[in-house]
XYZ file of C-alpha atoms in Angstrom:
497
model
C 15.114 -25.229 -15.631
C 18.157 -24.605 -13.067
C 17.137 -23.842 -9.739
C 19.420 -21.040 -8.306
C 17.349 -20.754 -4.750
C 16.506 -24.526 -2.996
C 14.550 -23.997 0.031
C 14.585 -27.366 1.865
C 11.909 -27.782 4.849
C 12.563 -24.290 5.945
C 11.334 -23.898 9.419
C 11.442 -20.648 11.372
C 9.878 -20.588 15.073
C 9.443 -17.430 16.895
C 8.172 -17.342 20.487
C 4.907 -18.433 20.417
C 4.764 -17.968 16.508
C 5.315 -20.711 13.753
C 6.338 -18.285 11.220
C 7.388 -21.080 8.771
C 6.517 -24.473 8.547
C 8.679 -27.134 6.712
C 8.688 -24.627 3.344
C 10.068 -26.302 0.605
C 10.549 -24.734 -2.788
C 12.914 -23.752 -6.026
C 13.605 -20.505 -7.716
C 14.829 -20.843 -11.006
C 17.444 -19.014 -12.795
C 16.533 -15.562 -14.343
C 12.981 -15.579 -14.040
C 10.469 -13.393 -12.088
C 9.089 -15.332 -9.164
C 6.428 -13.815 -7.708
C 6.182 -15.032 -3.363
C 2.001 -14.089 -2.471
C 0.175 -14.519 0.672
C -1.593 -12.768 3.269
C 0.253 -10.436 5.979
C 1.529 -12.410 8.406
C 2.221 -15.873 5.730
C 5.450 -15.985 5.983
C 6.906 -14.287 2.993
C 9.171 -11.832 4.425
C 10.445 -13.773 6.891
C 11.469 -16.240 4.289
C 13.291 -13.495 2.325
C 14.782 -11.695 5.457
C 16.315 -15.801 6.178
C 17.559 -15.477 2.677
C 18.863 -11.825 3.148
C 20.900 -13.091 6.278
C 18.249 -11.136 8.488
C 17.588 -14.131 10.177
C 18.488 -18.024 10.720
C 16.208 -20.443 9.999
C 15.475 -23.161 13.134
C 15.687 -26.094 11.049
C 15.991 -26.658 7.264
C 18.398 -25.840 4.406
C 19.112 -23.847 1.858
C 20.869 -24.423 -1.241
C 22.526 -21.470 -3.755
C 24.024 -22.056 -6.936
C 24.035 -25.566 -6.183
C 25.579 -24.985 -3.002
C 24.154 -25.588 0.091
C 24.551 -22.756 2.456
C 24.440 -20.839 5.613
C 23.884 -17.190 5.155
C 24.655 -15.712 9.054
C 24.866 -11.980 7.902
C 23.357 -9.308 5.739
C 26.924 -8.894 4.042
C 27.395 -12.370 3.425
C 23.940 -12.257 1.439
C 24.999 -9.167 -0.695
C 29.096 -11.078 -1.118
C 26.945 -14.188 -2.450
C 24.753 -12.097 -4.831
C 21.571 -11.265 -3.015
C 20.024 -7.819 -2.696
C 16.627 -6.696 -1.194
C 14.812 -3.646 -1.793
C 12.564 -3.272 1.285
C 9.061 -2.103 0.783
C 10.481 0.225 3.669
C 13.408 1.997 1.498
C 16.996 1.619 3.636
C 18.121 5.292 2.117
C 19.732 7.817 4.239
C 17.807 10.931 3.155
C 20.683 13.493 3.842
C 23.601 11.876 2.220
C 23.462 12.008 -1.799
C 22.270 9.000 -4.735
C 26.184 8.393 -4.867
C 26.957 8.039 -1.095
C 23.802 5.951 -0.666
C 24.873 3.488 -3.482
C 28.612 3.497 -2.078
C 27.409 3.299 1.637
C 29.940 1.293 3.433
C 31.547 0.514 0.206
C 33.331 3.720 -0.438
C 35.546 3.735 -3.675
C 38.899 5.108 -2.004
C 42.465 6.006 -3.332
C 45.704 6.590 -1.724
C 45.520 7.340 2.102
C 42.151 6.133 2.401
C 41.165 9.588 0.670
C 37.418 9.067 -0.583
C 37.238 9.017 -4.415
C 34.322 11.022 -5.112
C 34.731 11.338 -8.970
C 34.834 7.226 -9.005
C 32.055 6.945 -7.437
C 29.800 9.501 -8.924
C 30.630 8.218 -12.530
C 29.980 4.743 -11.380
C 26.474 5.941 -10.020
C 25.812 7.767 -13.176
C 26.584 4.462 -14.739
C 24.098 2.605 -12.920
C 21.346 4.951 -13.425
C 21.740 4.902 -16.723
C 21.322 0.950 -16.852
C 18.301 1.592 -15.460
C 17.300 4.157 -17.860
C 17.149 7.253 -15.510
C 19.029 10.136 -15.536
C 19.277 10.879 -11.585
C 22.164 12.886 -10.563
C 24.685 11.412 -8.284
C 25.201 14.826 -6.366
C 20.841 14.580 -5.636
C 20.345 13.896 -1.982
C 17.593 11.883 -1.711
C 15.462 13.402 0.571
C 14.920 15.298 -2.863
C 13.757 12.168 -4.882
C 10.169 10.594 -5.369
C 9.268 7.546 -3.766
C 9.987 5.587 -7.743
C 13.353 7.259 -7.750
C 14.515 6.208 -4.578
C 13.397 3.021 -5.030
C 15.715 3.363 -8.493
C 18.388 4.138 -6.014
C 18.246 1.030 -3.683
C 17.803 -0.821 -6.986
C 21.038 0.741 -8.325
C 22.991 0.236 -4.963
C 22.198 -3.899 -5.807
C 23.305 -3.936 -9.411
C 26.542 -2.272 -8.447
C 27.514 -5.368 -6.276
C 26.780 -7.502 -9.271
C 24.085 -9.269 -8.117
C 22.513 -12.606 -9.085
C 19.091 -12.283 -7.520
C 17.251 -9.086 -6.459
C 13.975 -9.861 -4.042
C 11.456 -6.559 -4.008
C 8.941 -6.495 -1.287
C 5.943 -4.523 -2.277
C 7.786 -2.151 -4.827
C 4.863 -0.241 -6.156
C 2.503 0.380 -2.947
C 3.569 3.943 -3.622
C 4.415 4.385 -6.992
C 2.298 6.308 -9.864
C 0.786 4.115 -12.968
C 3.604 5.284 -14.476
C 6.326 4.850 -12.350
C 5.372 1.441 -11.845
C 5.122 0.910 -15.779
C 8.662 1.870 -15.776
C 9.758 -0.421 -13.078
C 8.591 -3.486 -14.806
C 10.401 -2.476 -17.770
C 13.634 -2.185 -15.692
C 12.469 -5.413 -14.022
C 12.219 -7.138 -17.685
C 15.957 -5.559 -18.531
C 17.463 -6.628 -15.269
C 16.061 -10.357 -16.408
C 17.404 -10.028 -20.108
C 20.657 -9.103 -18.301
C 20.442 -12.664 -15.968
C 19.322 -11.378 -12.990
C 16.678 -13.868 -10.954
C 13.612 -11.349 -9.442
C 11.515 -12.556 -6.584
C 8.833 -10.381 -6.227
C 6.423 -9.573 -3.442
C 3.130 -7.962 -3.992
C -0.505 -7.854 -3.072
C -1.761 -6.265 -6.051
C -2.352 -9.898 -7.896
C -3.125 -8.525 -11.264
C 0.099 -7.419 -11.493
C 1.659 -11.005 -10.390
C -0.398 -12.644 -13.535
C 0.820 -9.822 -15.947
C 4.618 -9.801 -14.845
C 5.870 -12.936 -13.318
C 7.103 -16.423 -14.517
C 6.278 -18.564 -11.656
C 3.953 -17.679 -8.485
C 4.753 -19.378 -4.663
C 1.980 -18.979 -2.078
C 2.253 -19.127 1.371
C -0.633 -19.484 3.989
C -0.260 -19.616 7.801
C 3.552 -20.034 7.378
C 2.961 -23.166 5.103
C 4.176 -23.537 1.610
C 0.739 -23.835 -0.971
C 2.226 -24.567 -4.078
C 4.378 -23.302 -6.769
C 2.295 -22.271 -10.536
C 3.393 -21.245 -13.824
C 1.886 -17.989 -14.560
C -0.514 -19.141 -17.469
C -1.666 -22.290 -15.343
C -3.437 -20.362 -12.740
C -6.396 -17.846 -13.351
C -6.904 -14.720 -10.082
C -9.804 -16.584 -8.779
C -7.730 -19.753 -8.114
C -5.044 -17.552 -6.875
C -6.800 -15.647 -4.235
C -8.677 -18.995 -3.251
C -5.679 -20.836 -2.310
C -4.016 -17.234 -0.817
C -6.686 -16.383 1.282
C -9.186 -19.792 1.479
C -11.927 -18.039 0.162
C -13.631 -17.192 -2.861
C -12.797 -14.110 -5.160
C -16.458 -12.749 -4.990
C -15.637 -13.341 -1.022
C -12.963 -11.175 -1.507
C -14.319 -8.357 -3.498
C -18.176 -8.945 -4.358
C -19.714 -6.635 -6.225
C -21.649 -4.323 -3.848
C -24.000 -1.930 -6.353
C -27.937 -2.097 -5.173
C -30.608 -0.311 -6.077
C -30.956 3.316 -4.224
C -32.673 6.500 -4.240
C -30.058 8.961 -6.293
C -32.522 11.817 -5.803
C -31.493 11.603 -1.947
C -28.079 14.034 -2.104
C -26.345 14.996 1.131
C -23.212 16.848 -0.488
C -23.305 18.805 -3.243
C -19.918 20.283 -4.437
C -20.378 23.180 -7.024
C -17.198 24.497 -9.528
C -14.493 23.228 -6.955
C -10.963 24.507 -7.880
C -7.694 24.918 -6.708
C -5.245 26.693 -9.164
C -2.502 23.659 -10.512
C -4.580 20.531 -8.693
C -8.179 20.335 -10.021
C -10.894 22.593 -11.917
C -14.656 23.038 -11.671
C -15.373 19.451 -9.647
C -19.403 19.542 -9.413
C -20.770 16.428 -8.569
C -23.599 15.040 -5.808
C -22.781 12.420 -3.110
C -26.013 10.913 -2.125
C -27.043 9.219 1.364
C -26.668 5.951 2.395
C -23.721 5.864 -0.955
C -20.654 4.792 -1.497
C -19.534 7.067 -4.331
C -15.996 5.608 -6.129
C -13.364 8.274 -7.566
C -10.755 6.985 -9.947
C -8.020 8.368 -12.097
C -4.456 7.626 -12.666
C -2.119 9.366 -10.020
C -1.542 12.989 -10.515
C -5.494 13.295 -11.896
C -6.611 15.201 -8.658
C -8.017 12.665 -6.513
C -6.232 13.059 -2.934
C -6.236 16.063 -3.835
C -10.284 16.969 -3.699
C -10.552 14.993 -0.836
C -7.962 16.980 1.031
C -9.845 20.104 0.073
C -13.087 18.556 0.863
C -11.797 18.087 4.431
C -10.263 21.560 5.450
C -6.521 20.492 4.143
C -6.621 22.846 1.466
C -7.518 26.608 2.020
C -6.662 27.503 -1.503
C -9.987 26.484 -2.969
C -12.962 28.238 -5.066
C -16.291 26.847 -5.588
C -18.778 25.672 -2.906
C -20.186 22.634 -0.647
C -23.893 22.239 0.286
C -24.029 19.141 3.146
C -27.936 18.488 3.617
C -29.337 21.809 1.542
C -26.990 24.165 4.135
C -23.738 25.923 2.287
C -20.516 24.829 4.103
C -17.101 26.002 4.055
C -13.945 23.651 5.486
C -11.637 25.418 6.435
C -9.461 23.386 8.354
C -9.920 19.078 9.483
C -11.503 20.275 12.712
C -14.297 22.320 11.073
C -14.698 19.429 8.909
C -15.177 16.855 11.557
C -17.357 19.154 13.598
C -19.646 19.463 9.911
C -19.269 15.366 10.103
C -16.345 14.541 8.078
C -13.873 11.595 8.568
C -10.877 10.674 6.428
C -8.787 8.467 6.218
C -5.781 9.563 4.444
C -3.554 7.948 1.937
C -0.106 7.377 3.071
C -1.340 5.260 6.589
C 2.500 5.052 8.150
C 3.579 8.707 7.645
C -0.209 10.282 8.698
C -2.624 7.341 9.766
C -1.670 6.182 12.447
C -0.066 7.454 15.724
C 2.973 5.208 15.575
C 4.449 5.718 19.415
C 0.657 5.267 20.633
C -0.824 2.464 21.727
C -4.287 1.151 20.193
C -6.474 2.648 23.032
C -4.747 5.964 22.325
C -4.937 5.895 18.626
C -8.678 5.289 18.782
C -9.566 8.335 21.152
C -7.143 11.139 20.140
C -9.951 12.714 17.759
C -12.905 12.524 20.703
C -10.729 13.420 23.394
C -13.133 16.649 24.332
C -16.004 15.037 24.104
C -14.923 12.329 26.788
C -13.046 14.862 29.052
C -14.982 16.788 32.042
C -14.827 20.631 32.513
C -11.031 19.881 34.370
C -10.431 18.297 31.324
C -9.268 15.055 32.421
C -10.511 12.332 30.070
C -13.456 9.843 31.193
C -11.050 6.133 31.179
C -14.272 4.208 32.088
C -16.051 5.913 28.784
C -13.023 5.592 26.572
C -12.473 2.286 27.327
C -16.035 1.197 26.218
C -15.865 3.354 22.765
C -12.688 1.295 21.975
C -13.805 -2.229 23.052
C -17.098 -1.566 21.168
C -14.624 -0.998 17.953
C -12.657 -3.393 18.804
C -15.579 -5.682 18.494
C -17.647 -4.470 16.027
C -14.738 -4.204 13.497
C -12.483 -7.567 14.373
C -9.916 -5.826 15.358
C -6.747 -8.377 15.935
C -4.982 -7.360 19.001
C -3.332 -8.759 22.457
C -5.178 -5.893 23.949
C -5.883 -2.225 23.806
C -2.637 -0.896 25.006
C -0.421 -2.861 22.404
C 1.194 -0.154 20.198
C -0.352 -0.117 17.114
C 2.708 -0.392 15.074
C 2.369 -4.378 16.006
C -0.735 -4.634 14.040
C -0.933 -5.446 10.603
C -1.988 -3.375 8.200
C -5.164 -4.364 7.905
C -5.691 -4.063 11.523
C -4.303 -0.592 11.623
C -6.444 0.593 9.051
C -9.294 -1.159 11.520
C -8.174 1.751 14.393
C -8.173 4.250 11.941
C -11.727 3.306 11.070
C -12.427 2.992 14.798
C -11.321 6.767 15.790
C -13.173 7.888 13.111
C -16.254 6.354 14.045
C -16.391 7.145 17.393
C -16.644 11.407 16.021
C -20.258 9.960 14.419
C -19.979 11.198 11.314
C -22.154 11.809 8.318
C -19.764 11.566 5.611
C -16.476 9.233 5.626
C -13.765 10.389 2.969
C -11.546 7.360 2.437
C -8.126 7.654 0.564
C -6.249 3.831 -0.502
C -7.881 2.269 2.250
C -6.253 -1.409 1.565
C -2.761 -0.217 0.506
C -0.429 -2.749 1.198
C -3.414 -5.204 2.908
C -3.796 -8.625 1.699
C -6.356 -10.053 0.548
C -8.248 -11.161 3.173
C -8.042 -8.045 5.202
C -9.617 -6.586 2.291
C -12.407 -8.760 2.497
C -12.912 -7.594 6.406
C -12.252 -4.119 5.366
C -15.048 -3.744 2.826
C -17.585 -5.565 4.308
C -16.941 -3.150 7.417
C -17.568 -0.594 4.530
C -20.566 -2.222 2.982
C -22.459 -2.345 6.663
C -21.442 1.464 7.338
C -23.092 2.692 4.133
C -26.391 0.449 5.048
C -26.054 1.327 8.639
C -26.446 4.993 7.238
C -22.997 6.444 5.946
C -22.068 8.172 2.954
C -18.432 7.394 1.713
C -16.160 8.506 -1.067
C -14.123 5.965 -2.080
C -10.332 6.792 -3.397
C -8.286 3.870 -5.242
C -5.733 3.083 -7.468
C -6.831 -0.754 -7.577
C -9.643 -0.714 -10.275
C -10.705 -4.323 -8.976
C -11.760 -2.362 -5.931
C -14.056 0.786 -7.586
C -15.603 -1.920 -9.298
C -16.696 -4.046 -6.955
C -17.000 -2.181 -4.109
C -19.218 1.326 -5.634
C -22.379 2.386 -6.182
C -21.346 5.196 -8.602
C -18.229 5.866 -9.912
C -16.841 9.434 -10.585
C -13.428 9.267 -13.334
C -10.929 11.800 -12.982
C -8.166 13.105 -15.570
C -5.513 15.850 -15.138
C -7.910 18.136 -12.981
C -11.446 17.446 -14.030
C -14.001 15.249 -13.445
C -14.466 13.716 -17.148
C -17.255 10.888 -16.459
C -19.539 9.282 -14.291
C -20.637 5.834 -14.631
C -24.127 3.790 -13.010
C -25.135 0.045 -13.277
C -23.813 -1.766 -15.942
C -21.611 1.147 -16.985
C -19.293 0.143 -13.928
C -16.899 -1.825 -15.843
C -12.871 -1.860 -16.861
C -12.931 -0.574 -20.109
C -15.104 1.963 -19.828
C -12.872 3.279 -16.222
C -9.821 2.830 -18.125
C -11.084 4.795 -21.179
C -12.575 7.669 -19.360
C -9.433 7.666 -16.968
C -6.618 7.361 -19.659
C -8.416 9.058 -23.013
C -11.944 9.508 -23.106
């Protein structure tokens, strides 16, 4: 095997942070090489060295057989190196073609812009990547997947050797990521060396060659995909135990005790005739493939959608939603889906984030807001839920995700409600956030909560519900107790059944 990546005792010190220490490891030619850990291990500060983000403080680095210093971003892409950022780098008003050709543009005589050059070249690339995307499309216009297609294509057109992808399919459909890993596969056929970063771990031991780990900045070991089971994976990723991580949660409970009844819920192209029960003290699991209708009943469920027929009983008394802040006042929560884009208050600080939903309730008839009282609702949060933070007035874009998610929680909490609608809750959280995350879950449900669960990861529905509701194109096609809580049935219901 010929390694075309040597890291060599790669060291990177921030201040006050040992981001990597002494990391030493090979990538070899034209294979997919997944890079795990935990947020905050090191991986994408390893990449951004290799990407010319960033120097390392001591160490080397070897491509090709070369060894190398890689100061800049363009010396990275002139060597063969391209990164597609779990954050896309797309400029949403210019089109596919001038996003591909940014800073690159194909130009004739005069310095005159070939357009025709470049949008044949783009169509050229998409169709190496089997997709059909106009080069006129801006991309503001585009999905998530075909965007991502886009940053992929703008690599391939500097004929690259290695491609890295940080967390590639946090937002893609079932589908879209199926079709990524078959233009991952081509791109390999083709030569081209993948390093891929990803929490989701099944998808590590069904795709990639080789898997690093990184823990606490330190290099773990490097396995070959069939040498390593998930439970050995997530031990050595997050030093603990896969039924640490995700242990199966169902108990015995009363399931004649329901608090919300939902009766022939519709809304015309999005779901049809939803009736179902959510019982106290429940955690209640929803799955189906993206597009079955999901997000979608949960939105409606919390005021988000007005276009709805059908009803809601919560505790025997007929309810109607009609926007968020009727639903928290009924004793709703949700947290939503996308956690960047609608989560979280990203130009707030943690203190703010938590009390922006009980900011009436802590405010006296002036309306000036209680500091003394607010300050005790978010340190009691910040306790109860482990919250990871220099202190309450750090802007909660700092946090991890996992700690994020733990504000979002927080400001939810502090309304008191009776019914917590949760949408993807550990997108793009390692591991052993999860663990916090759930077990935060777990103890809310026992301390009296009833939640409806929302999640693409099956691992998660399984393990973490006490019933489990399967959803397909619309309608509500099974639900599943006990022993009937298992992957093939989900997947059959979900896919076919």
């Amino acid at each position: 095997m010929i390694p075309i990546i040597e890291f060599n005792h790669i060291t990177k010190l921030f201040p006050g942070v040992n981001a990597l220490v002494d990391v030493s490891f090979s990538v070899v030619k034209g294979e997919i090489h997944a890079l795990v850990g935990e947020n905050g291990a090191g991986k994408s500060t390893l990449m951004n060295i290799l990407g010319g983000l960033y120097s390392q403080t001591t160490g080397r680095m070897k491509f090709c057989g070369k060894e190398v210093v890689i100061n800049n971003e363009l010396a990275a892409i002139n060597m063969g190196i391209g990164i597609v950022y779990q954050e896309l780098k797309l400029c949403p008003n210019l089109t596919v073609a001038e996003n591909i050709f940014l800073g690159r543009e194909i130009k004739e005589g005069m310095g005159k812009v070939n357009w025709k050059k470049m949008n044949v070249e783009s169509r050229s690339a998409m169709l190496a990547l089997n997709t059909e995307i106009a080069p006129e499309t801006f991309v503001k216009n585009l999905s998530i997947a075909e965007q991502q297609i886009v940053e992929i294509a703008r690599s391939i057109t500097k004929n690259i050797k290695v491609l890295i992808l940080d967390e590639p399919t946090s937002a893609l459909t079932l589908k879209e990521s199926e079709s990524l890993f078959t233009i991952m596969k081509e791109l390999q056929q083709k030569g081209v060396t993948i390093i891929y970063i990803s929490h989701r771990l099944e998808e590590i031991m069904d795709l990639c060659d080789r898997v690093s780990i990184l823990r606490d900045g330190k290099y773990q070991g490097t396995f070959v995909r069939e040498e390593i089971t998930l439970k050995k994976l997530v031990k050595i990723i997050a030093g603990k135990e896969l039924i640490d991580v995700l242990g199966h949660s169902y108990r015995k409970y009363e399931l004649n005790k329901p608090l919300l009844i939902i009766k022939n819920l519709s809304s015309p192209g999005l779901f049809k005739n939803l009736n179902f029960t959510l019982n106290k003290n429940e955690i209640l699991g929803v799955y189906g493939v993206q597009g079955a209708g999901r997000t979608e009943l949960l939105e409606a469920i919390f005021g988000l959608n007005n276009k709805i027929t059908g009803y809601m009983e919560l505790n025997g008394k007929r309810i109607t939603n009609r926007s968020p802040s009727e639903a928290i006042n009924n004793g709703f929560a949700m947290v939503p889906e996308d956690r960047r884009r609608v989560g979280i208050f990203p130009n707030f600080n943690i203190f703010e984030n938590i009390i922006v939903s009980i900011g009436k309730d802590v405010s006296n008839l002036l309306g000036f807001v209680n500091n003394c009282k607010t300050l005790d609702i978010s340190n009691k949060y910040k306790t109860e839920l482990g919250i990871k933070m220099k202190d309450l007035f750090q802007n909660i874009q700092n946090l991890s995700g996992g700690n994020q998610q733990k504000v979002i929680i927080s400001r939810w909490l502090a309304t008191s409600p009776k019914i917590f609608l949760v949408d993807e809750l550990t997108r793009g959280v390692d591991v052993g956030a999860k663990a916090e995350i759930f077990k935060i879950l777990r103890k809310l449900r026992d301390d009296g909560l009833s939640i409806i669960l929302v999640s693409s990861e099956l691992t998660e529905i399984i393990s973490e519900s006490d019933r489990v509701l399967v959803m397909r194109n619309g309608s509500l096609v099974a639900e599943l107790n006990g022993q009937e809580i298992n992957k093939d049935k989900i997947i059959y219901h979900a896919l076919c059944g």
